[in-house]
């Protein structure tokens, strides 16, 4: 299996995250990608390729232009104010407040943020742009006939909505890849999100559409970030009615129960009969992940990689979360090896 990866990911190197009322070292950090690359090389899964530059058009096919401009300019605007720390949102247009974008960077951060844990720092835009190009190049490989490919994206993307960032995500890599496939002739694409956290951004982007089927397995939003999307009764609206499937699960969910949800999602995807499958691959379902509460063990990732392969679809894996950094390489590559081994 070919992997696409950019060293520009390291330009995203925030030093602070708001967690538990403290500013801590971010859970989403550059070493996550390094551990995965090291494991890919250890098992010799396949070549690791740099991304091709597809430009801005595929990004703007998914994301609001003003939002993208904000991401490009936010770091410099924050620094120009003379602030000492990293750019973190502190206020939002909450219920019954005016939904207008302020001119001051402090207000803009809140207007475009969906959560406060994610700082914008120098290098964030360049890393996010490169991550999107990684996903687009992976989509090219699958369109070109590869049975499976791995887009090692960092920063991740599935929390990024049409016009919002948060949850460590700035551009929605999986959504950008899906739209690219559609723009190059695909009729239907399925996105399967196996990250512990609900793919709220991906759902937001495709919720009214029938050309992308979205399924997400995740911690119940009553208990887990992002809290305000991901309930089972969210199934799409308008033309998109019936093309979203959410599988929220409670704390301490074991692999046996999680796999039942996966089987249901895979059955729905098979009936949808997409031209290709995109997997938002988060391995924060691992039993010792520090910010999650499922109980998957390392061999389980190999097992479900094989389950995905059994669909027989051209498949692009797009990297999302996973924060037990010592084990992220093992667990990520286990999924890919399970997929390859079942081919």
PDB file of C-alpha atoms in Angstrom, residues 41-329:
ATOM      1  CA  UNK A  41       9.051   1.736   7.447  1.00  0.00           C
ATOM      2  CA  UNK A  42       9.548  -1.034   9.996  1.00  0.00           C
ATOM      3  CA  UNK A  43       6.892  -3.262   8.431  1.00  0.00           C
ATOM      4  CA  UNK A  44       7.772  -2.135   4.872  1.00  0.00           C
ATOM      5  CA  UNK A  45       4.120  -1.579   4.015  1.00  0.00           C
ATOM      6  CA  UNK A  46       4.991   0.256   0.798  1.00  0.00           C
ATOM      7  CA  UNK A  47       6.510   3.434  -0.617  1.00  0.00           C
ATOM      8  CA  UNK A  48       6.009   6.781   1.105  1.00  0.00           C
ATOM      9  CA  UNK A  49       5.346   9.498  -1.460  1.00  0.00           C
ATOM     10  CA  UNK A  50       5.219  13.298  -1.234  1.00  0.00           C
ATOM     11  CA  UNK A  51       1.954  15.009  -2.189  1.00  0.00           C
ATOM     12  CA  UNK A  52       1.313  16.810  -5.423  1.00  0.00           C
ATOM     13  CA  UNK A  53       0.084  20.388  -5.184  1.00  0.00           C
ATOM     14  CA  UNK A  54      -3.523  20.626  -6.365  1.00  0.00           C
ATOM     15  CA  UNK A  55      -3.867  24.299  -5.496  1.00  0.00           C
ATOM     16  CA  UNK A  56      -6.724  26.043  -3.724  1.00  0.00           C
ATOM     17  CA  UNK A  57      -9.665  25.067  -5.910  1.00  0.00           C
ATOM     18  CA  UNK A  58     -10.348  21.686  -4.232  1.00  0.00           C
ATOM     19  CA  UNK A  59     -10.239  23.354  -0.808  1.00  0.00           C
ATOM     20  CA  UNK A  60     -12.639  26.091  -1.880  1.00  0.00           C
ATOM     21  CA  UNK A  61     -14.973  23.434  -3.307  1.00  0.00           C
ATOM     22  CA  UNK A  62     -15.610  22.426   0.322  1.00  0.00           C
ATOM     23  CA  UNK A  63     -14.821  25.412   2.536  1.00  0.00           C
ATOM     24  CA  UNK A  64     -16.167  28.967   2.734  1.00  0.00           C
ATOM     25  CA  UNK A  65     -13.756  31.405   1.051  1.00  0.00           C
ATOM     26  CA  UNK A  66     -13.848  33.901   3.929  1.00  0.00           C
ATOM     27  CA  UNK A  67     -13.088  31.111   6.389  1.00  0.00           C
ATOM     28  CA  UNK A  68     -10.094  30.011   4.315  1.00  0.00           C
ATOM     29  CA  UNK A  69      -8.810  33.585   4.174  1.00  0.00           C
ATOM     30  CA  UNK A  70      -9.171  33.777   7.955  1.00  0.00           C
ATOM     31  CA  UNK A  71      -7.042  30.632   8.371  1.00  0.00           C
ATOM     32  CA  UNK A  72      -4.378  32.084   6.103  1.00  0.00           C
ATOM     33  CA  UNK A  73      -4.205  35.406   7.958  1.00  0.00           C
ATOM     34  CA  UNK A  74      -5.058  34.577  11.580  1.00  0.00           C
ATOM     35  CA  UNK A  75      -1.531  33.949  12.827  1.00  0.00           C
ATOM     36  CA  UNK A  76      -0.184  37.237  11.524  1.00  0.00           C
ATOM     37  CA  UNK A  77      -3.232  39.190  12.701  1.00  0.00           C
ATOM     38  CA  UNK A  78      -2.861  37.770  16.207  1.00  0.00           C
ATOM     39  CA  UNK A  79       0.842  38.619  16.353  1.00  0.00           C
ATOM     40  CA  UNK A  80       0.156  42.135  15.073  1.00  0.00           C
ATOM     41  CA  UNK A  81      -1.954  42.793  18.192  1.00  0.00           C
ATOM     42  CA  UNK A  82       1.066  42.093  20.356  1.00  0.00           C
ATOM     43  CA  UNK A  83      -0.457  39.160  22.214  1.00  0.00           C
ATOM     44  CA  UNK A  84       2.089  36.999  24.016  1.00  0.00           C
ATOM     45  CA  UNK A  85       0.364  33.620  23.867  1.00  0.00           C
ATOM     46  CA  UNK A  86      -1.020  31.489  21.063  1.00  0.00           C
ATOM     47  CA  UNK A  87      -4.257  32.425  19.307  1.00  0.00           C
ATOM     48  CA  UNK A  88      -7.140  30.772  21.201  1.00  0.00           C
ATOM     49  CA  UNK A  89     -10.796  31.723  20.918  1.00  0.00           C
ATOM     50  CA  UNK A  90     -12.345  33.228  24.054  1.00  0.00           C
ATOM     51  CA  UNK A  91     -15.876  34.179  22.949  1.00  0.00           C
ATOM     52  CA  UNK A  92     -18.500  32.937  20.494  1.00  0.00           C
ATOM     53  CA  UNK A  93     -21.722  34.114  18.807  1.00  0.00           C
ATOM     54  CA  UNK A  94     -23.811  31.974  21.157  1.00  0.00           C
ATOM     55  CA  UNK A  95     -27.588  31.570  21.258  1.00  0.00           C
ATOM     56  CA  UNK A  96     -29.520  34.806  20.614  1.00  0.00           C
ATOM     57  CA  UNK A  97     -26.337  36.734  19.711  1.00  0.00           C
ATOM     58  CA  UNK A  98     -25.664  38.428  16.375  1.00  0.00           C
ATOM     59  CA  UNK A  99     -24.085  36.114  13.785  1.00  0.00           C
ATOM     60  CA  UNK A 100     -21.731  38.654  12.203  1.00  0.00           C
ATOM     61  CA  UNK A 101     -17.987  38.262  11.748  1.00  0.00           C
ATOM     62  CA  UNK A 102     -16.062  40.913  13.737  1.00  0.00           C
ATOM     63  CA  UNK A 103     -13.090  42.780  12.291  1.00  0.00           C
ATOM     64  CA  UNK A 104     -10.848  42.248  15.340  1.00  0.00           C
ATOM     65  CA  UNK A 105      -8.872  38.990  15.382  1.00  0.00           C
ATOM     66  CA  UNK A 106     -10.113  38.071  18.878  1.00  0.00           C
ATOM     67  CA  UNK A 107     -13.695  38.183  17.604  1.00  0.00           C
ATOM     68  CA  UNK A 108     -12.846  36.444  14.360  1.00  0.00           C
ATOM     69  CA  UNK A 109     -11.333  33.529  16.247  1.00  0.00           C
ATOM     70  CA  UNK A 110     -14.578  33.013  18.124  1.00  0.00           C
ATOM     71  CA  UNK A 111     -16.695  33.435  15.006  1.00  0.00           C
ATOM     72  CA  UNK A 112     -14.838  30.666  13.173  1.00  0.00           C
ATOM     73  CA  UNK A 113     -14.027  28.373  16.139  1.00  0.00           C
ATOM     74  CA  UNK A 114     -16.255  25.536  17.317  1.00  0.00           C
ATOM     75  CA  UNK A 115     -14.149  24.896  20.437  1.00  0.00           C
ATOM     76  CA  UNK A 116     -11.432  26.578  22.497  1.00  0.00           C
ATOM     77  CA  UNK A 117      -8.823  23.837  22.810  1.00  0.00           C
ATOM     78  CA  UNK A 118      -7.223  24.436  19.413  1.00  0.00           C
ATOM     79  CA  UNK A 119      -4.756  27.300  19.079  1.00  0.00           C
ATOM     80  CA  UNK A 120      -3.774  28.792  15.739  1.00  0.00           C
ATOM     81  CA  UNK A 121      -0.019  29.255  15.525  1.00  0.00           C
ATOM     82  CA  UNK A 122       2.646  30.238  13.037  1.00  0.00           C
ATOM     83  CA  UNK A 123       2.819  27.493  10.429  1.00  0.00           C
ATOM     84  CA  UNK A 124      -0.728  26.239  11.007  1.00  0.00           C
ATOM     85  CA  UNK A 125      -2.027  27.283   7.588  1.00  0.00           C
ATOM     86  CA  UNK A 126       0.923  25.819   5.674  1.00  0.00           C
ATOM     87  CA  UNK A 127       0.581  22.523   7.525  1.00  0.00           C
ATOM     88  CA  UNK A 128      -3.184  22.390   6.997  1.00  0.00           C
ATOM     89  CA  UNK A 129      -2.768  23.187   3.300  1.00  0.00           C
ATOM     90  CA  UNK A 130      -0.159  20.428   2.943  1.00  0.00           C
ATOM     91  CA  UNK A 131      -2.437  17.990   4.786  1.00  0.00           C
ATOM     92  CA  UNK A 132      -5.221  18.660   2.290  1.00  0.00           C
ATOM     93  CA  UNK A 133      -2.792  18.046  -0.577  1.00  0.00           C
ATOM     94  CA  UNK A 134      -1.838  14.726   1.016  1.00  0.00           C
ATOM     95  CA  UNK A 135      -5.501  13.682   0.986  1.00  0.00           C
ATOM     96  CA  UNK A 136      -5.989  14.847  -2.593  1.00  0.00           C
ATOM     97  CA  UNK A 137      -2.933  12.917  -3.768  1.00  0.00           C
ATOM     98  CA  UNK A 138      -4.229   9.829  -1.991  1.00  0.00           C
ATOM     99  CA  UNK A 139      -7.533  10.277  -3.804  1.00  0.00           C
ATOM    100  CA  UNK A 140      -5.615  10.433  -7.078  1.00  0.00           C
ATOM    101  CA  UNK A 141      -3.950   7.106  -6.302  1.00  0.00           C
ATOM    102  CA  UNK A 142      -7.288   5.410  -5.636  1.00  0.00           C
ATOM    103  CA  UNK A 143      -8.854   6.946  -8.738  1.00  0.00           C
ATOM    104  CA  UNK A 144      -5.833   5.727 -10.660  1.00  0.00           C
ATOM    105  CA  UNK A 145      -6.502   2.107  -9.748  1.00  0.00           C
ATOM    106  CA  UNK A 146      -4.878   1.501  -6.361  1.00  0.00           C
ATOM    107  CA  UNK A 147      -6.925  -0.931  -4.261  1.00  0.00           C
ATOM    108  CA  UNK A 148      -6.040   1.058  -1.161  1.00  0.00           C
ATOM    109  CA  UNK A 149      -3.926   4.063  -0.220  1.00  0.00           C
ATOM    110  CA  UNK A 150      -3.040   5.858   3.005  1.00  0.00           C
ATOM    111  CA  UNK A 151      -3.077   9.649   3.303  1.00  0.00           C
ATOM    112  CA  UNK A 152      -1.030  10.363   6.427  1.00  0.00           C
ATOM    113  CA  UNK A 153      -2.652  13.722   7.105  1.00  0.00           C
ATOM    114  CA  UNK A 154      -1.568  15.997   9.905  1.00  0.00           C
ATOM    115  CA  UNK A 155      -3.224  18.141  11.137  1.00  0.00           C
ATOM    116  CA  UNK A 156      -6.360  15.984  11.033  1.00  0.00           C
ATOM    117  CA  UNK A 157      -9.590  17.236   9.474  1.00  0.00           C
ATOM    118  CA  UNK A 158     -12.878  15.585  10.401  1.00  0.00           C
ATOM    119  CA  UNK A 159     -13.976  18.240  12.927  1.00  0.00           C
ATOM    120  CA  UNK A 160     -13.484  21.074  10.424  1.00  0.00           C
ATOM    121  CA  UNK A 161     -16.856  22.199   9.088  1.00  0.00           C
ATOM    122  CA  UNK A 162     -17.709  24.317   6.050  1.00  0.00           C
ATOM    123  CA  UNK A 163     -16.711  27.455   7.970  1.00  0.00           C
ATOM    124  CA  UNK A 164     -15.397  26.371  11.390  1.00  0.00           C
ATOM    125  CA  UNK A 165     -12.196  24.951  12.877  1.00  0.00           C
ATOM    126  CA  UNK A 166     -11.629  23.094  16.148  1.00  0.00           C
ATOM    127  CA  UNK A 167     -10.828  19.698  17.583  1.00  0.00           C
ATOM    128  CA  UNK A 168      -7.287  20.094  16.150  1.00  0.00           C
ATOM    129  CA  UNK A 169      -8.789  20.376  12.646  1.00  0.00           C
ATOM    130  CA  UNK A 170      -8.655  23.266  10.148  1.00  0.00           C
ATOM    131  CA  UNK A 171      -9.459  21.847   6.695  1.00  0.00           C
ATOM    132  CA  UNK A 172     -11.590  18.739   6.266  1.00  0.00           C
ATOM    133  CA  UNK A 173      -9.200  16.428   4.432  1.00  0.00           C
ATOM    134  CA  UNK A 174     -11.653  13.539   3.972  1.00  0.00           C
ATOM    135  CA  UNK A 175     -14.364  15.841   2.612  1.00  0.00           C
ATOM    136  CA  UNK A 176     -11.927  17.538   0.245  1.00  0.00           C
ATOM    137  CA  UNK A 177     -10.809  14.134  -1.057  1.00  0.00           C
ATOM    138  CA  UNK A 178     -14.420  12.969  -1.478  1.00  0.00           C
ATOM    139  CA  UNK A 179     -15.391  16.067  -3.440  1.00  0.00           C
ATOM    140  CA  UNK A 180     -12.326  15.656  -5.638  1.00  0.00           C
ATOM    141  CA  UNK A 181     -13.385  12.107  -6.496  1.00  0.00           C
ATOM    142  CA  UNK A 182     -16.868  13.329  -7.368  1.00  0.00           C
ATOM    143  CA  UNK A 183     -15.446  16.128  -9.476  1.00  0.00           C
ATOM    144  CA  UNK A 184     -13.409  13.557 -11.403  1.00  0.00           C
ATOM    145  CA  UNK A 185     -16.361  11.367 -12.320  1.00  0.00           C
ATOM    146  CA  UNK A 186     -17.438   9.366  -9.291  1.00  0.00           C
ATOM    147  CA  UNK A 187     -21.215   9.245  -8.759  1.00  0.00           C
ATOM    148  CA  UNK A 188     -21.265   8.239  -5.095  1.00  0.00           C
ATOM    149  CA  UNK A 189     -18.662   8.230  -2.319  1.00  0.00           C
ATOM    150  CA  UNK A 190     -18.972   6.773   1.170  1.00  0.00           C
ATOM    151  CA  UNK A 191     -17.082   8.114   4.179  1.00  0.00           C
ATOM    152  CA  UNK A 192     -16.651   5.839   7.193  1.00  0.00           C
ATOM    153  CA  UNK A 193     -15.401   7.640  10.300  1.00  0.00           C
ATOM    154  CA  UNK A 194     -13.907   5.257  12.862  1.00  0.00           C
ATOM    155  CA  UNK A 195     -12.282   7.935  15.011  1.00  0.00           C
ATOM    156  CA  UNK A 196     -13.466   7.930  18.630  1.00  0.00           C
ATOM    157  CA  UNK A 197     -14.850  11.450  18.231  1.00  0.00           C
ATOM    158  CA  UNK A 198     -17.809  12.188  15.994  1.00  0.00           C
ATOM    159  CA  UNK A 199     -16.927  13.546  12.560  1.00  0.00           C
ATOM    160  CA  UNK A 200     -19.098  16.613  13.038  1.00  0.00           C
ATOM    161  CA  UNK A 201     -17.395  18.612  10.316  1.00  0.00           C
ATOM    162  CA  UNK A 202     -17.852  15.906   7.697  1.00  0.00           C
ATOM    163  CA  UNK A 203     -21.495  15.478   8.671  1.00  0.00           C
ATOM    164  CA  UNK A 204     -22.019  19.248   8.466  1.00  0.00           C
ATOM    165  CA  UNK A 205     -20.577  19.428   4.969  1.00  0.00           C
ATOM    166  CA  UNK A 206     -22.583  16.592   3.423  1.00  0.00           C
ATOM    167  CA  UNK A 207     -25.762  16.572   5.543  1.00  0.00           C
ATOM    168  CA  UNK A 208     -28.056  17.799   2.759  1.00  0.00           C
ATOM    169  CA  UNK A 209     -26.519  15.697  -0.037  1.00  0.00           C
ATOM    170  CA  UNK A 210     -27.147  12.221  -1.417  1.00  0.00           C
ATOM    171  CA  UNK A 211     -23.893  11.784  -3.342  1.00  0.00           C
ATOM    172  CA  UNK A 212     -21.897  11.152  -0.139  1.00  0.00           C
ATOM    173  CA  UNK A 213     -22.995   8.598   2.466  1.00  0.00           C
ATOM    174  CA  UNK A 214     -21.484   9.354   5.873  1.00  0.00           C
ATOM    175  CA  UNK A 215     -21.265   6.866   8.749  1.00  0.00           C
ATOM    176  CA  UNK A 216     -19.607   7.605  12.083  1.00  0.00           C
ATOM    177  CA  UNK A 217     -18.816   5.322  15.046  1.00  0.00           C
ATOM    178  CA  UNK A 218     -18.054   7.435  18.111  1.00  0.00           C
ATOM    179  CA  UNK A 219     -18.397   8.200  21.780  1.00  0.00           C
ATOM    180  CA  UNK A 220     -21.915   9.249  22.743  1.00  0.00           C
ATOM    181  CA  UNK A 221     -22.131  13.044  22.460  1.00  0.00           C
ATOM    182  CA  UNK A 222     -23.686  13.279  25.921  1.00  0.00           C
ATOM    183  CA  UNK A 223     -20.281  12.133  27.183  1.00  0.00           C
ATOM    184  CA  UNK A 224     -17.730  13.040  24.523  1.00  0.00           C
ATOM    185  CA  UNK A 225     -16.442  15.886  22.360  1.00  0.00           C
ATOM    186  CA  UNK A 226     -17.781  17.517  20.216  1.00  0.00           C
ATOM    187  CA  UNK A 227     -20.978  17.051  22.289  1.00  0.00           C
ATOM    188  CA  UNK A 228     -23.377  18.901  19.976  1.00  0.00           C
ATOM    189  CA  UNK A 229     -23.592  16.528  16.994  1.00  0.00           C
ATOM    190  CA  UNK A 230     -23.552  12.777  16.553  1.00  0.00           C
ATOM    191  CA  UNK A 231     -26.861  11.572  17.946  1.00  0.00           C
ATOM    192  CA  UNK A 232     -28.423   8.530  16.313  1.00  0.00           C
ATOM    193  CA  UNK A 233     -31.462  10.483  15.124  1.00  0.00           C
ATOM    194  CA  UNK A 234     -29.324  12.711  12.890  1.00  0.00           C
ATOM    195  CA  UNK A 235     -29.858  11.107   9.488  1.00  0.00           C
ATOM    196  CA  UNK A 236     -29.652  13.981   6.980  1.00  0.00           C
ATOM    197  CA  UNK A 237     -32.081  16.556   5.650  1.00  0.00           C
ATOM    198  CA  UNK A 238     -33.597  17.335   2.260  1.00  0.00           C
ATOM    199  CA  UNK A 239     -31.886  15.345  -0.468  1.00  0.00           C
ATOM    200  CA  UNK A 240     -29.537  14.026   2.216  1.00  0.00           C
ATOM    201  CA  UNK A 241     -32.239  12.341   4.304  1.00  0.00           C
ATOM    202  CA  UNK A 242     -31.105   8.805   5.063  1.00  0.00           C
ATOM    203  CA  UNK A 243     -27.507   9.339   3.934  1.00  0.00           C
ATOM    204  CA  UNK A 244     -26.034   9.970   7.400  1.00  0.00           C
ATOM    205  CA  UNK A 245     -25.710   7.140   9.933  1.00  0.00           C
ATOM    206  CA  UNK A 246     -24.476   7.775  13.466  1.00  0.00           C
ATOM    207  CA  UNK A 247     -23.459   5.064  15.925  1.00  0.00           C
ATOM    208  CA  UNK A 248     -22.903   6.715  19.327  1.00  0.00           C
ATOM    209  CA  UNK A 249     -21.629   4.359  22.026  1.00  0.00           C
ATOM    210  CA  UNK A 250     -21.175   4.690  25.815  1.00  0.00           C
ATOM    211  CA  UNK A 251     -18.036   4.668  27.965  1.00  0.00           C
ATOM    212  CA  UNK A 252     -16.074   1.415  28.143  1.00  0.00           C
ATOM    213  CA  UNK A 253     -17.521   0.047  24.895  1.00  0.00           C
ATOM    214  CA  UNK A 254     -15.580  -3.172  24.101  1.00  0.00           C
ATOM    215  CA  UNK A 255     -14.498  -4.227  20.636  1.00  0.00           C
ATOM    216  CA  UNK A 256     -17.249  -6.852  20.443  1.00  0.00           C
ATOM    217  CA  UNK A 257     -19.938  -4.143  20.626  1.00  0.00           C
ATOM    218  CA  UNK A 258     -17.985  -1.639  18.543  1.00  0.00           C
ATOM    219  CA  UNK A 259     -17.579  -4.259  15.804  1.00  0.00           C
ATOM    220  CA  UNK A 260     -21.343  -4.814  15.692  1.00  0.00           C
ATOM    221  CA  UNK A 261     -21.762  -1.116  14.946  1.00  0.00           C
ATOM    222  CA  UNK A 262     -19.050  -1.366  12.299  1.00  0.00           C
ATOM    223  CA  UNK A 263     -20.837  -4.296  10.672  1.00  0.00           C
ATOM    224  CA  UNK A 264     -24.047  -2.282  10.492  1.00  0.00           C
ATOM    225  CA  UNK A 265     -22.232   0.686   8.976  1.00  0.00           C
ATOM    226  CA  UNK A 266     -20.449  -1.513   6.425  1.00  0.00           C
ATOM    227  CA  UNK A 267     -23.763  -3.110   5.472  1.00  0.00           C
ATOM    228  CA  UNK A 268     -25.278   0.333   4.894  1.00  0.00           C
ATOM    229  CA  UNK A 269     -22.274   1.308   2.790  1.00  0.00           C
ATOM    230  CA  UNK A 270     -22.494  -1.874   0.721  1.00  0.00           C
ATOM    231  CA  UNK A 271     -26.159  -1.180  -0.038  1.00  0.00           C
ATOM    232  CA  UNK A 272     -25.291   2.390  -1.016  1.00  0.00           C
ATOM    233  CA  UNK A 273     -22.844   0.927  -3.586  1.00  0.00           C
ATOM    234  CA  UNK A 274     -20.354   3.798  -3.725  1.00  0.00           C
ATOM    235  CA  UNK A 275     -17.616   4.096  -6.318  1.00  0.00           C
ATOM    236  CA  UNK A 276     -15.034   4.404  -3.525  1.00  0.00           C
ATOM    237  CA  UNK A 277     -14.730   4.464   0.255  1.00  0.00           C
ATOM    238  CA  UNK A 278     -12.883   7.012   2.358  1.00  0.00           C
ATOM    239  CA  UNK A 279     -12.037   5.964   5.907  1.00  0.00           C
ATOM    240  CA  UNK A 280     -11.466   8.731   8.446  1.00  0.00           C
ATOM    241  CA  UNK A 281      -8.947   6.692  10.412  1.00  0.00           C
ATOM    242  CA  UNK A 282      -8.635   7.697  14.039  1.00  0.00           C
ATOM    243  CA  UNK A 283      -7.087   5.181  16.405  1.00  0.00           C
ATOM    244  CA  UNK A 284      -8.152   6.985  19.578  1.00  0.00           C
ATOM    245  CA  UNK A 285     -10.564   4.095  20.159  1.00  0.00           C
ATOM    246  CA  UNK A 286      -7.528   2.387  21.764  1.00  0.00           C
ATOM    247  CA  UNK A 287      -8.015   1.237  25.347  1.00  0.00           C
ATOM    248  CA  UNK A 288      -5.353   3.549  26.828  1.00  0.00           C
ATOM    249  CA  UNK A 289      -5.988   6.670  24.743  1.00  0.00           C
ATOM    250  CA  UNK A 290      -5.796   9.614  27.178  1.00  0.00           C
ATOM    251  CA  UNK A 291      -8.836  11.551  25.908  1.00  0.00           C
ATOM    252  CA  UNK A 292     -11.213   8.743  24.880  1.00  0.00           C
ATOM    253  CA  UNK A 293     -13.139   5.897  26.511  1.00  0.00           C
ATOM    254  CA  UNK A 294     -13.474   2.878  24.197  1.00  0.00           C
ATOM    255  CA  UNK A 295     -11.623  -0.370  24.877  1.00  0.00           C
ATOM    256  CA  UNK A 296     -10.124  -1.605  21.609  1.00  0.00           C
ATOM    257  CA  UNK A 297      -6.838  -3.514  21.888  1.00  0.00           C
ATOM    258  CA  UNK A 298      -4.072  -3.428  19.293  1.00  0.00           C
ATOM    259  CA  UNK A 299      -5.045  -6.727  17.554  1.00  0.00           C
ATOM    260  CA  UNK A 300      -8.584  -5.386  17.116  1.00  0.00           C
ATOM    261  CA  UNK A 301      -7.326  -2.761  14.689  1.00  0.00           C
ATOM    262  CA  UNK A 302      -5.966  -5.490  12.420  1.00  0.00           C
ATOM    263  CA  UNK A 303      -9.294  -7.290  12.598  1.00  0.00           C
ATOM    264  CA  UNK A 304     -11.387  -4.335  11.561  1.00  0.00           C
ATOM    265  CA  UNK A 305      -8.959  -3.436   8.790  1.00  0.00           C
ATOM    266  CA  UNK A 306      -9.889  -6.809   7.325  1.00  0.00           C
ATOM    267  CA  UNK A 307     -13.587  -6.110   7.853  1.00  0.00           C
ATOM    268  CA  UNK A 308     -13.255  -2.928   5.794  1.00  0.00           C
ATOM    269  CA  UNK A 309     -11.362  -4.769   3.074  1.00  0.00           C
ATOM    270  CA  UNK A 310     -14.181  -7.295   2.777  1.00  0.00           C
ATOM    271  CA  UNK A 311     -16.345  -4.582   1.222  1.00  0.00           C
ATOM    272  CA  UNK A 312     -14.183  -4.884  -1.880  1.00  0.00           C
ATOM    273  CA  UNK A 313     -14.174  -1.124  -2.511  1.00  0.00           C
ATOM    274  CA  UNK A 314     -11.310   1.115  -3.625  1.00  0.00           C
ATOM    275  CA  UNK A 315     -10.387   2.647  -0.276  1.00  0.00           C
ATOM    276  CA  UNK A 316      -8.542   5.748   0.851  1.00  0.00           C
ATOM    277  CA  UNK A 317      -7.523   5.897   4.503  1.00  0.00           C
ATOM    278  CA  UNK A 318      -7.214   9.471   5.780  1.00  0.00           C
ATOM    279  CA  UNK A 319      -5.470   9.929   9.125  1.00  0.00           C
ATOM    280  CA  UNK A 320      -7.441  11.594  11.897  1.00  0.00           C
ATOM    281  CA  UNK A 321      -6.937  11.185  15.675  1.00  0.00           C
ATOM    282  CA  UNK A 322      -5.102   8.912  18.091  1.00  0.00           C
ATOM    283  CA  UNK A 323      -3.314  10.238  21.171  1.00  0.00           C
ATOM    284  CA  UNK A 324      -1.631   7.302  22.872  1.00  0.00           C
ATOM    285  CA  UNK A 325       1.453   8.365  21.001  1.00  0.00           C
ATOM    286  CA  UNK A 326       3.642   5.425  22.022  1.00  0.00           C
ATOM    287  CA  UNK A 327       1.184   3.054  20.332  1.00  0.00           C
ATOM    288  CA  UNK A 328      -0.190   5.211  17.503  1.00  0.00           C
ATOM    289  CA  UNK A 329       2.167   3.756  14.913  1.00  0.00           C
TER     290      UNK A 329
END
